[in-house]
CSV table of C-alpha atoms and ligand atoms in Angstrom, one decimal:
chain,number,residue,atom,x,y,z
C,1,MET,CA,0.0,0.0,0.0
C,2,ILE,CA,1.3,3.4,-0.9
C,3,LEU,CA,0.2,6.1,1.6
C,4,THR,CA,0.5,9.6,0.3
C,5,LEU,CA,0.0,12.6,2.5
C,6,MET,CA,-0.4,15.7,0.5
C,7,VAL,CA,-0.3,19.1,2.0
C,8,THR,CA,-2.1,21.2,-0.5
C,9,VAL,CA,-1.1,24.7,0.5
C,10,THR,CA,2.4,25.4,-0.6
C,11,ALA,CA,4.4,26.4,2.5
C,12,ILE,CA,6.3,29.6,2.0
C,13,ALA,CA,9.7,30.4,3.5
C,14,GLN,CA,10.5,32.7,6.3
C,15,THR,CA,13.9,34.4,5.8
C,16,THR,CA,16.3,33.7,8.7
C,17,ASP,CA,18.5,30.6,8.2
C,18,PRO,CA,19.7,29.1,11.5
C,19,PHE,CA,21.9,26.6,9.7
C,20,ALA,CA,24.0,28.9,7.6
C,21,ASN,CA,26.9,29.1,10.0
C,22,SER,CA,26.1,26.2,12.2
C,23,ILE,CA,27.3,22.7,13.1
C,24,VAL,CA,24.1,20.6,13.0
C,25,ASN,CA,24.4,17.5,15.0
C,26,GLY,CA,22.8,14.1,14.1
C,27,VAL,CA,21.9,14.9,10.5
C,28,PRO,CA,23.9,14.0,7.4
C,29,TRP,CA,26.2,16.8,6.3
C,30,THR,CA,26.5,17.6,2.6
C,31,ASP,CA,30.0,18.3,1.1
C,32,ASP,CA,30.9,20.7,-1.8
C,33,GLN,CA,30.0,18.0,-4.3
C,34,GLY,CA,26.5,17.3,-2.9
C,35,LYS,CA,27.5,14.0,-1.3
C,36,PRO,CA,27.3,13.1,2.4
C,37,VAL,CA,30.4,14.0,4.4
C,38,ASN,CA,31.7,10.5,4.9
C,39,ALA,CA,34.5,10.6,7.6
C,40,HIS,CA,33.7,8.5,10.6
C,41,GLY,CA,35.8,7.6,13.6
C,42,ALA,CA,37.4,10.9,12.6
C,43,CYS,CA,40.1,13.4,13.7
C,44,ILE,CA,40.8,16.9,12.7
C,45,VAL,CA,44.2,18.6,12.1
C,46,GLU,CA,44.3,22.4,12.1
C,47,GLU,CA,46.9,23.9,9.8
C,48,ASN,CA,47.3,27.3,8.2
C,49,GLY,CA,43.8,28.5,9.0
C,50,LYS,CA,42.2,25.3,7.7
C,51,TYR,CA,40.7,22.3,9.4
C,52,TYR,CA,41.5,18.9,7.8
C,53,LEU,CA,39.0,16.2,8.7
C,54,PHE,CA,40.1,12.5,8.3
C,55,GLY,CA,37.8,9.6,8.8
C,56,GLU,CA,36.5,6.3,7.6
C,57,TRP,CA,35.1,6.6,4.1
C,58,LYS,CA,32.4,4.1,4.9
C,59,SER,CA,30.4,2.1,2.3
C,60,ASP,CA,26.7,1.7,2.5
C,61,THR,CA,26.6,-2.1,2.1
C,62,THR,CA,29.5,-3.7,3.9
C,63,ASN,CA,32.0,-3.1,6.7
C,64,ALA,CA,35.0,-3.9,4.3
C,65,PHE,CA,37.6,-1.1,4.1
C,66,PRO,CA,37.0,1.2,1.1
C,67,GLY,CA,39.5,4.0,2.1
C,68,PHE,CA,40.0,6.9,4.5
C,69,ALA,CA,38.7,10.3,3.4
C,70,CYS,CA,40.1,13.8,3.8
C,71,TYR,CA,37.9,16.9,3.8
C,72,SER,CA,38.9,20.5,4.5
C,73,SER,CA,37.0,23.5,5.9
C,74,THR,CA,37.8,27.0,7.1
C,75,ASP,CA,34.8,27.1,9.4
C,76,LEU,CA,34.0,23.5,10.6
C,77,VAL,CA,30.6,23.9,8.8
C,78,ASN,CA,31.3,23.8,5.1
C,79,TRP,CA,33.3,20.8,4.0
C,80,LYS,CA,35.3,20.4,0.8
C,81,PHE,CA,36.0,16.8,-0.3
C,82,GLU,CA,39.8,16.7,-0.8
C,83,ARG,CA,40.3,13.1,-1.7
C,84,VAL,CA,40.4,9.5,-0.5
C,85,ALA,CA,43.6,10.1,1.4
C,86,LEU,CA,44.4,6.4,1.8
C,87,PRO,CA,42.7,4.2,-0.8
C,88,LEU,CA,42.0,0.5,-0.6
C,89,GLN,CA,45.3,-1.4,-1.0
C,90,LYS,CA,45.9,-4.2,-3.4
C,91,ASP,CA,46.7,-6.5,-0.5
C,92,GLY,CA,48.0,-6.5,3.0
C,93,LEU,CA,46.5,-5.1,6.2
C,94,LEU,CA,44.2,-2.7,4.3
C,95,GLY,CA,43.6,-4.8,1.2
C,96,PRO,CA,40.3,-6.3,0.0
C,97,ASN,CA,37.9,-7.6,2.7
C,98,ARG,CA,39.7,-6.1,5.6
C,99,VAL,CA,38.6,-3.6,8.2
C,100,GLY,CA,40.1,-0.1,8.5
C,101,GLU,CA,38.9,2.2,11.3
C,102,ARG,CA,39.6,5.4,13.3
C,103,PRO,CA,42.3,7.0,11.1
C,104,LYS,CA,44.2,9.6,13.1
C,105,VAL,CA,46.7,12.0,11.5
C,106,MET,CA,49.4,14.0,13.1
C,107,ARG,CA,52.2,16.1,11.7
C,108,CYS,CA,55.5,14.9,13.1
C,109,PRO,CA,57.3,18.1,14.3
C,110,LYS,CA,60.7,16.5,13.9
C,111,THR,CA,60.4,15.3,10.3
C,112,GLY,CA,57.5,17.4,9.0
C,113,GLU,CA,55.9,14.2,7.7
C,114,TYR,CA,52.2,13.5,8.1
C,115,ILE,CA,51.6,10.2,10.0
C,116,MET,CA,48.4,8.4,9.7
C,117,LEU,CA,47.7,5.6,12.3
C,118,ALA,CA,44.5,3.5,12.0
C,119,HIS,CA,43.0,0.3,13.3
C,120,THR,CA,43.3,-2.5,10.8
C,121,ASP,CA,41.7,-5.9,11.2
C,122,ASP,CA,40.1,-8.9,9.5
C,123,MET,CA,36.3,-8.8,8.9
C,124,ARG,CA,35.7,-10.7,12.2
C,125,TYR,CA,38.0,-8.4,14.2
C,126,LYS,CA,40.4,-11.3,15.0
C,127,ASP,CA,43.5,-9.7,13.6
C,128,PRO,CA,43.8,-6.3,15.1
C,129,GLN,CA,46.9,-4.2,14.3
C,130,VAL,CA,47.7,-0.5,14.1
C,131,GLY,CA,48.4,0.4,10.5
C,132,LEU,CA,51.0,3.2,9.6
C,133,ALA,CA,50.8,5.4,6.5
C,134,VAL,CA,52.7,8.5,5.7
C,135,ALA,CA,52.5,11.5,3.4
C,136,LYS,CA,54.4,14.7,2.5
C,137,GLU,CA,51.3,16.8,2.0
C,138,ILE,CA,48.5,16.9,4.6
C,139,THR,CA,45.8,15.8,2.1
C,140,GLY,CA,47.9,12.9,0.9
C,141,PRO,CA,47.8,10.6,-0.9
C,142,TYR,CA,49.2,8.6,2.0
C,143,THR,CA,51.5,5.7,1.4
C,144,PHE,CA,50.8,2.6,3.5
C,145,ILE,CA,53.9,1.3,5.2
C,146,GLY,CA,52.6,-1.6,7.3
C,147,PRO,CA,51.9,-2.3,11.0
C,148,LEU,CA,53.2,0.2,13.6
C,149,LEU,CA,55.7,-1.8,15.7
C,150,TYR,CA,56.4,-1.9,19.4
C,151,GLU,CA,59.5,-4.0,20.4
C,152,GLY,CA,59.5,-5.3,16.8
C,153,LYS,CA,55.9,-6.6,16.9
C,154,PRO,CA,52.5,-5.3,15.9
C,155,ILE,CA,50.2,-3.9,18.7
C,156,ARG,CA,47.2,-6.3,18.9
C,157,ARG,CA,44.3,-4.3,20.3
C,158,TRP,CA,41.2,-2.9,18.6
C,159,ASP,CA,40.1,0.7,18.9
C,160,MET,CA,42.8,3.3,18.9
C,161,GLY,CA,43.3,7.1,19.0
C,162,THR,CA,46.3,9.4,19.0
C,163,PHE,CA,47.3,12.4,21.1
C,164,GLN,CA,50.0,15.1,20.4
C,165,ASP,CA,51.2,16.7,23.6
C,166,HIS,CA,52.1,20.4,23.9
C,167,ASP,CA,55.8,19.6,23.5
C,168,GLY,CA,55.1,17.7,20.3
C,169,THR,CA,55.5,14.2,21.7
C,170,GLY,CA,53.1,11.8,19.9
C,171,TYR,CA,51.1,9.1,21.7
C,172,LEU,CA,49.1,6.1,20.6
C,173,LEU,CA,46.0,5.5,22.7
C,174,MET,CA,44.7,1.9,22.7
C,175,HIS,CA,41.6,0.0,23.6
C,176,HIS,CA,41.4,-0.9,27.3
C,177,GLY,CA,43.7,1.9,28.4
C,178,ASP,CA,47.2,1.2,27.1
C,179,ILE,CA,49.1,4.3,26.0
C,180,TYR,CA,52.3,4.2,24.0
C,181,ARG,CA,54.8,6.9,23.4
C,182,LEU,CA,55.9,7.2,19.7
C,183,SER,CA,59.5,7.6,18.5
C,184,LYS,CA,60.7,11.1,17.5
C,185,ASN,CA,59.8,10.3,13.9
C,186,TYR,CA,56.4,8.9,15.0
C,187,ARG,CA,57.0,5.7,12.9
C,188,LYS,CA,57.1,3.3,15.9
C,189,ALA,CA,56.0,3.0,19.4
C,190,ILE,CA,58.9,3.1,21.8
C,191,LYS,CA,57.5,3.0,25.4
C,192,LYS,CA,54.3,1.7,27.0
C,193,VAL,CA,53.6,4.6,29.3
C,194,ALA,CA,50.3,3.3,30.7
C,195,ASN,CA,49.3,-0.3,30.9
C,196,GLY,CA,45.6,-1.3,31.0
C,197,ILE,CA,44.2,1.7,32.8
C,198,LYS,CA,41.6,0.3,35.2
C,199,GLY,CA,38.1,0.8,33.7
C,200,GLY,CA,39.6,1.9,30.3
C,201,GLY,CA,37.3,1.4,27.3
C,202,GLU,CA,37.4,1.8,23.6
C,203,SER,CA,37.3,4.7,21.1
C,204,PRO,CA,40.0,6.5,23.1
C,205,ALA,CA,40.5,10.3,22.8
C,206,MET,CA,42.6,12.7,24.9
C,207,LEU,CA,43.2,16.3,25.9
C,208,HIS,CA,45.8,18.0,28.1
C,209,LYS,CA,44.8,21.1,30.0
C,210,ASP,CA,46.5,22.9,32.8
C,211,GLY,CA,48.7,20.0,33.8
C,212,THR,CA,45.8,17.4,33.8
C,213,TYR,CA,45.4,14.7,31.1
C,214,TYR,CA,41.9,13.7,30.2
C,215,LEU,CA,41.3,10.3,28.5
C,216,PHE,CA,37.8,9.7,27.0
C,217,GLY,CA,36.3,6.4,26.0
C,218,SER,CA,33.3,4.2,25.5
C,219,ASN,CA,31.9,1.0,26.8
C,220,LEU,CA,31.9,-2.0,24.5
C,221,THR,CA,28.6,-2.0,22.6
C,222,SER,CA,29.7,-2.4,19.0
C,223,TRP,CA,27.9,0.3,16.8
C,224,GLU,CA,25.4,1.0,19.6
C,225,ARG,CA,25.9,4.1,21.7
C,226,ASN,CA,26.5,4.1,25.4
C,227,ASP,CA,27.3,6.5,28.2
C,228,ASN,CA,30.9,7.4,27.5
C,229,PHE,CA,33.3,8.2,30.4
C,230,TYR,CA,36.6,9.7,31.2
C,231,HIS,CA,39.7,9.3,33.4
C,232,THR,CA,42.1,12.0,34.5
C,233,ALA,CA,45.8,11.9,35.5
C,234,PRO,CA,48.5,14.5,36.5
C,235,SER,CA,50.9,12.8,34.0
C,236,ILE,CA,50.2,10.7,31.0
C,237,GLU,CA,51.9,7.9,32.8
C,238,GLY,CA,49.3,8.1,35.6
C,239,PRO,CA,48.1,7.5,38.1
C,240,TRP,CA,44.8,7.5,36.2
C,241,THR,CA,41.5,8.0,38.1
C,242,LYS,CA,38.1,7.1,36.6
C,243,GLN,CA,35.9,10.2,36.8
C,244,GLY,CA,32.7,8.8,35.3
C,245,ILE,CA,30.4,10.1,32.6
C,246,PHE,CA,30.5,13.6,31.1
C,247,CYS,CA,27.0,13.8,29.5
C,248,PRO,CA,23.7,13.3,31.3
C,249,GLU,CA,23.2,9.7,32.3
C,250,GLY,CA,21.0,7.7,29.9
C,251,THR,CA,21.5,10.0,26.9
C,252,LEU,CA,24.1,7.6,25.6
C,253,THR,CA,26.5,10.5,25.2
C,254,TYR,CA,23.7,12.3,23.3
C,255,ASN,CA,23.6,9.2,21.2
C,256,SER,CA,27.2,9.2,20.1
C,257,GLN,CA,30.6,7.5,20.6
C,258,SER,CA,33.8,9.4,21.2
C,259,THR,CA,36.5,9.6,18.6
C,260,PHE,CA,38.5,12.8,19.0
C,261,ILE,CA,38.9,16.0,21.0
C,262,LEU,CA,39.8,19.2,18.9
C,263,PRO,CA,41.3,22.2,20.7
C,264,LEU,CA,39.7,25.3,19.3
C,265,HIS,CA,41.4,28.7,19.9
C,266,ARG,CA,38.7,31.2,20.7
C,267,GLY,CA,39.9,34.6,21.9
C,268,ASP,CA,42.5,34.0,24.6
C,269,SER,CA,41.3,30.6,25.5
C,270,ILE,CA,41.1,27.1,24.2
C,271,VAL,CA,37.7,25.4,24.0
C,272,TYR,CA,37.8,21.6,23.6
C,273,MET,CA,35.4,20.2,21.1
C,274,TYR,CA,34.1,16.7,21.6
C,275,MET,CA,33.8,14.7,18.4
C,276,GLY,CA,31.6,11.6,18.3
C,277,ASP,CA,29.9,9.2,15.9
C,278,ARG,CA,26.3,8.3,15.7
C,279,TRP,CA,26.7,5.0,13.8
C,280,SER,CA,24.1,3.6,11.5
C,281,TYR,CA,24.8,0.0,10.4
C,282,PRO,CA,24.7,-1.0,7.5
C,283,HIS,CA,24.1,2.4,5.8
C,284,GLN,CA,27.0,4.1,7.4
C,285,ALA,CA,28.1,6.2,4.4
C,286,SER,CA,24.6,7.8,4.0
C,287,SER,CA,23.2,7.7,7.5
C,288,ALA,CA,25.8,7.7,10.2
C,289,THR,CA,26.1,11.2,11.5
C,290,TYR,CA,28.3,13.3,13.8
C,291,VAL,CA,27.9,14.8,17.2
C,292,TRP,CA,30.3,17.7,17.9
C,293,MET,CA,30.0,19.9,20.9
C,294,PRO,CA,32.2,22.1,23.1
C,295,MET,CA,33.0,20.6,26.5
C,296,GLN,CA,33.1,22.4,29.7
C,297,ILE,CA,36.1,21.8,31.9
C,298,ASN,CA,36.1,23.2,35.5
C,299,ASP,CA,38.3,22.1,38.4
C,300,GLY,CA,39.3,18.9,36.6
C,301,LYS,CA,35.7,17.9,35.8
C,302,VAL,CA,34.4,17.6,32.2
C,303,SER,CA,30.8,18.0,31.2
C,304,ILE,CA,28.5,18.6,28.2
C,305,PRO,CA,25.5,19.6,30.2
C,306,ASP,CA,23.0,20.2,27.3
C,307,TYR,CA,22.5,18.9,23.9
C,308,TRP,CA,23.0,21.6,21.2
C,309,PRO,CA,21.4,20.3,18.0
C,310,VAL,CA,22.5,23.5,16.2
C,311,TRP,CA,25.4,25.7,17.2
C,312,ASN,CA,27.8,28.2,15.9
C,313,PRO,CA,31.5,27.2,16.2
C,314,THR,CA,32.7,30.8,15.8
C,315,THR,CA,30.6,32.3,18.6
C,316,MET,CA,30.4,29.0,20.4
C,317,GLU,CA,26.7,29.6,21.1
C,318,PRO,CA,23.8,27.3,20.5
C,319,VAL,CA,21.1,28.4,18.1
C,320,LYS,CA,18.1,28.4,20.4
C,321,ASP,CA,15.3,29.1,18.0
C,322,LEU,CA,15.2,27.2,14.7
C,323,GLY,CA,12.7,29.7,13.3
C,324,GLY,CA,11.3,29.0,9.8
C,325,THR,CA,7.7,28.4,8.9
C,326,VAL,CA,6.5,25.4,10.9
C,327,ILE,CA,4.3,22.8,9.2
C,328,PRO,CA,3.1,20.0,11.5
C,329,THR,CA,3.0,16.7,9.6
C,330,ASN,CA,2.0,13.9,11.9
C,331,PHE,CA,3.4,11.3,9.5
C,332,LYS,CA,4.1,7.9,11.1
C,333,VAL,CA,4.5,4.9,8.8
C,334,SER,CA,6.3,1.6,8.7
C,335,THR,CA,5.1,0.3,5.3
C,336,LYS,CA,7.7,0.3,2.6
C,337,GLY,CA,6.9,3.0,0.0
C,338,ALA,CA,4.6,5.0,2.3
C,339,LYS,CA,5.4,8.6,1.4
C,340,LEU,CA,5.0,12.1,2.7
C,341,THR,CA,4.8,14.6,-0.1
C,342,LEU,CA,5.0,18.3,0.7
C,343,PRO,CA,5.4,21.2,-1.8
C,344,PHE,CA,7.3,24.2,-0.5
C,345,GLU,CA,8.8,27.5,-1.7
C,346,GLY,CA,12.1,28.7,-0.2
C,347,THR,CA,15.8,28.0,0.0
C,348,ARG,CA,16.0,25.2,2.6
C,349,ILE,CA,13.9,22.7,4.5
C,350,ALA,CA,14.4,20.9,7.8
C,351,VAL,CA,12.7,17.7,8.9
C,352,ILE,CA,12.0,17.1,12.6
C,353,GLY,CA,11.1,13.6,13.6
C,354,HIS,CA,10.9,11.0,16.3
C,355,SER,CA,13.6,8.3,16.5
C,356,PHE,CA,13.2,5.4,18.8
C,357,ASN,CA,14.2,1.8,19.3
C,358,ASN,CA,12.0,0.5,16.5
C,359,GLY,CA,12.7,3.2,13.9
C,360,GLY,CA,13.9,2.4,10.4
C,361,TYR,CA,15.4,4.2,7.4
C,362,GLY,CA,13.6,6.9,5.5
C,363,ARG,CA,14.6,8.2,2.1
C,364,ILE,CA,14.3,12.0,1.9
C,365,SER,CA,14.3,13.7,-1.5
C,366,ILE,CA,14.0,17.3,-2.7
C,367,ILE,CA,12.5,17.6,-6.1
C,368,ASP,CA,12.6,20.8,-8.1
C,369,SER,CA,9.9,22.3,-10.3
C,370,LYS,CA,11.3,20.5,-13.4
C,371,GLY,CA,10.9,17.1,-11.6
C,372,ASP,CA,14.7,16.7,-11.0
C,373,THR,CA,15.9,15.4,-7.6
C,374,VAL,CA,18.3,18.0,-6.4
C,375,HIS,CA,19.1,16.3,-3.1
C,376,THR,CA,18.4,12.9,-1.6
C,377,ASN,CA,19.7,11.1,1.5
C,378,LEU,CA,18.8,8.0,3.5
C,379,ILE,CA,18.0,9.0,7.1
C,380,ASP,CA,18.1,6.8,10.2
C,381,PHE,CA,15.1,7.1,12.4
C,382,TYR,CA,16.4,4.5,14.9
C,383,SER,CA,17.9,5.4,18.3
C,384,LYS,CA,18.0,3.2,21.4
C,385,VAL,CA,16.8,6.2,23.4
C,386,ASP,CA,13.8,8.2,22.3
C,387,ASP,CA,14.6,11.5,20.5
C,388,HIS,CA,12.4,14.2,19.0
C,389,GLY,CA,14.7,16.3,16.9
C,390,LEU,CA,16.3,17.3,13.6
C,391,ARG,CA,16.6,14.3,11.2
C,392,TYR,CA,17.4,16.2,8.0
C,393,VAL,CA,18.5,19.6,6.9
C,394,SER,CA,18.6,20.2,3.2
C,395,PRO,CA,21.6,22.0,1.6
C,396,LEU,CA,21.0,25.6,0.8
C,397,LEU,CA,19.0,25.7,-2.5
C,398,PRO,CA,18.4,28.5,-5.0
C,399,TYR,CA,15.1,30.2,-4.0
C,400,GLY,CA,12.3,28.3,-5.7
C,401,HIS,CA,9.4,25.8,-5.7
C,402,TYR,CA,10.3,22.3,-4.5
C,403,THR,CA,8.7,19.2,-3.2
C,404,LEU,CA,9.9,17.3,-0.2
C,405,GLU,CA,9.4,13.6,-0.2
C,406,VAL,CA,9.9,11.3,2.8
C,407,GLU,CA,9.5,7.6,1.9
C,408,CYS,CA,9.6,4.7,4.3
C,409,ALA,CA,12.5,2.5,3.0
C,410,GLY,CA,11.2,-0.7,4.6
C,411,GLU,CA,14.4,-1.5,6.4
C,412,HIS,CA,16.1,-0.7,9.7
C,413,PRO,CA,19.6,-0.6,11.1
C,414,HIS,CA,20.7,-3.7,12.9
C,415,TRP,CA,23.9,-5.7,13.4
C,416,SER,CA,25.4,-8.1,15.8
C,417,ASN,CA,28.6,-8.1,17.8
C,418,LYS,CA,31.4,-10.7,17.9
C,419,ARG,CA,29.3,-12.9,20.2
C,420,GLY,CA,26.3,-12.8,17.9
C,421,ASP,CA,24.1,-10.6,20.2
C,422,TYR,CA,21.5,-8.7,18.2
C,423,PHE,CA,21.6,-4.8,18.2
C,424,GLY,CA,19.4,-2.2,16.6
C,425,SER,CA,15.9,-2.0,15.5
C,426,HIS,CA,13.2,-4.7,14.7
C,427,GLU,CA,10.8,-2.5,12.7
C,428,ASP,CA,10.9,0.2,10.0
C,429,TRP,CA,9.1,3.2,11.5
C,430,VAL,CA,9.6,6.6,9.9
C,431,THR,CA,8.1,9.4,11.9
C,432,VAL,CA,8.0,13.0,10.8
C,433,GLU,CA,6.4,15.4,13.3
C,434,GLU,CA,7.0,18.7,11.5
C,435,VAL,CA,9.0,20.4,8.8
C,436,ARG,CA,10.4,23.9,8.8
C,437,ILE,CA,10.8,26.0,5.7
C,438,TYR,CA,13.3,28.7,5.2
J,501,GAL,C1,32.9,-0.5,18.1
J,501,GAL,C2,34.2,0.3,17.8
J,501,GAL,C3,34.0,0.7,16.3
J,501,GAL,C4,33.8,-0.6,15.5
J,501,GAL,C5,32.6,-1.3,16.0
J,501,GAL,C6,32.5,-2.6,15.2
J,501,GAL,O1,32.9,-0.9,19.4
J,501,GAL,O2,34.3,1.4,18.6
J,501,GAL,O3,35.2,1.4,15.9
J,501,GAL,O4,35.0,-1.3,15.6
J,501,GAL,O5,32.8,-1.6,17.3
J,501,GAL,O6,31.4,-3.4,15.8
């Protein structure tokens, strides 16, 4: 059955655009080529007034490594696709049917070389190693060297991150709280400075502020999100103390998993931006999104007290009122092909919907007056915890008449972990509560 909900009066835009200079959490971002920004398990390197974003260039069908992507931006909002910085290799650790995750890039101060470290594995996560790739230019292409070695052997742990200290020393952060110091040229690990920090998790990320080191990580729930936590220490070698969670309990870190902390220089101070992933298996390329927010650090305690769906990374302020012309839709379907159709006039449209534990995928399309699809994206309406919020924001469009379509895709995110436990949704619900026109 095809259910079509037609709103007959064309909705007309209101002028202010809250998204123009904003980071919008939990919705797919569109790059300069009209494609989703596809850089998950990411890091950012700031250089010469630009931010370079590196991440997993996910596929929409399998978990096999297709490459690591590099994007650039001057404002953390508009992203230019630079290239696949490290492509699929012919063979070896990042050859066909292998896993490649969490690429982290640092410029080695001693050699000037760009060093990329990443988790490499087999498809069942039984062969974890840290892969090393190098480049002369920040955007690459990176040349894959092989496993990063410690005492002549690969480091066999899963999730990893990196950290560059104020004095330029490079560190490798490993799953379950191992930390290694890198050699001066960053091409090998030379000392294990922390060994199995108690309560250490996965997806490690670090910052160093005023003589305190902060190590962030998640619990082990595969692509599902959980309440991430942090440890602190007066020295990177410890002693490390578990501090607990930094987002309100039960929000599952605002439905994200840590990957990196970016120091942002704002005025005379440094604000640390949390970067996390909102995974969406199997359609990670289209539908996995990002949650980036400034963290508050006071007296050695870290928190992100409120979720900011939309915020300005220049002023570091949330956008409190989304504005626009509000059209209530009350659209809730789980039948494949069921469709919401809404004509509108303006430059942008935002879709607000309910995600919950039995949500599925919805295909959103914007069709122009000639009948051409000017933008389309698969959207994930699943989340383990209920959320009423932004699910889609269109790119800025030339002012005109368009039609929004939201179609139930008849599938849902789901996956299992190594032990075969089922995660994700069981149904295909797509719920649109309102749209806003700009
Ligand atoms: C997560 C990990 C991700 C990925 C995933 C696979 O726990 O943080 O990077 O490896 O498991 O299930």
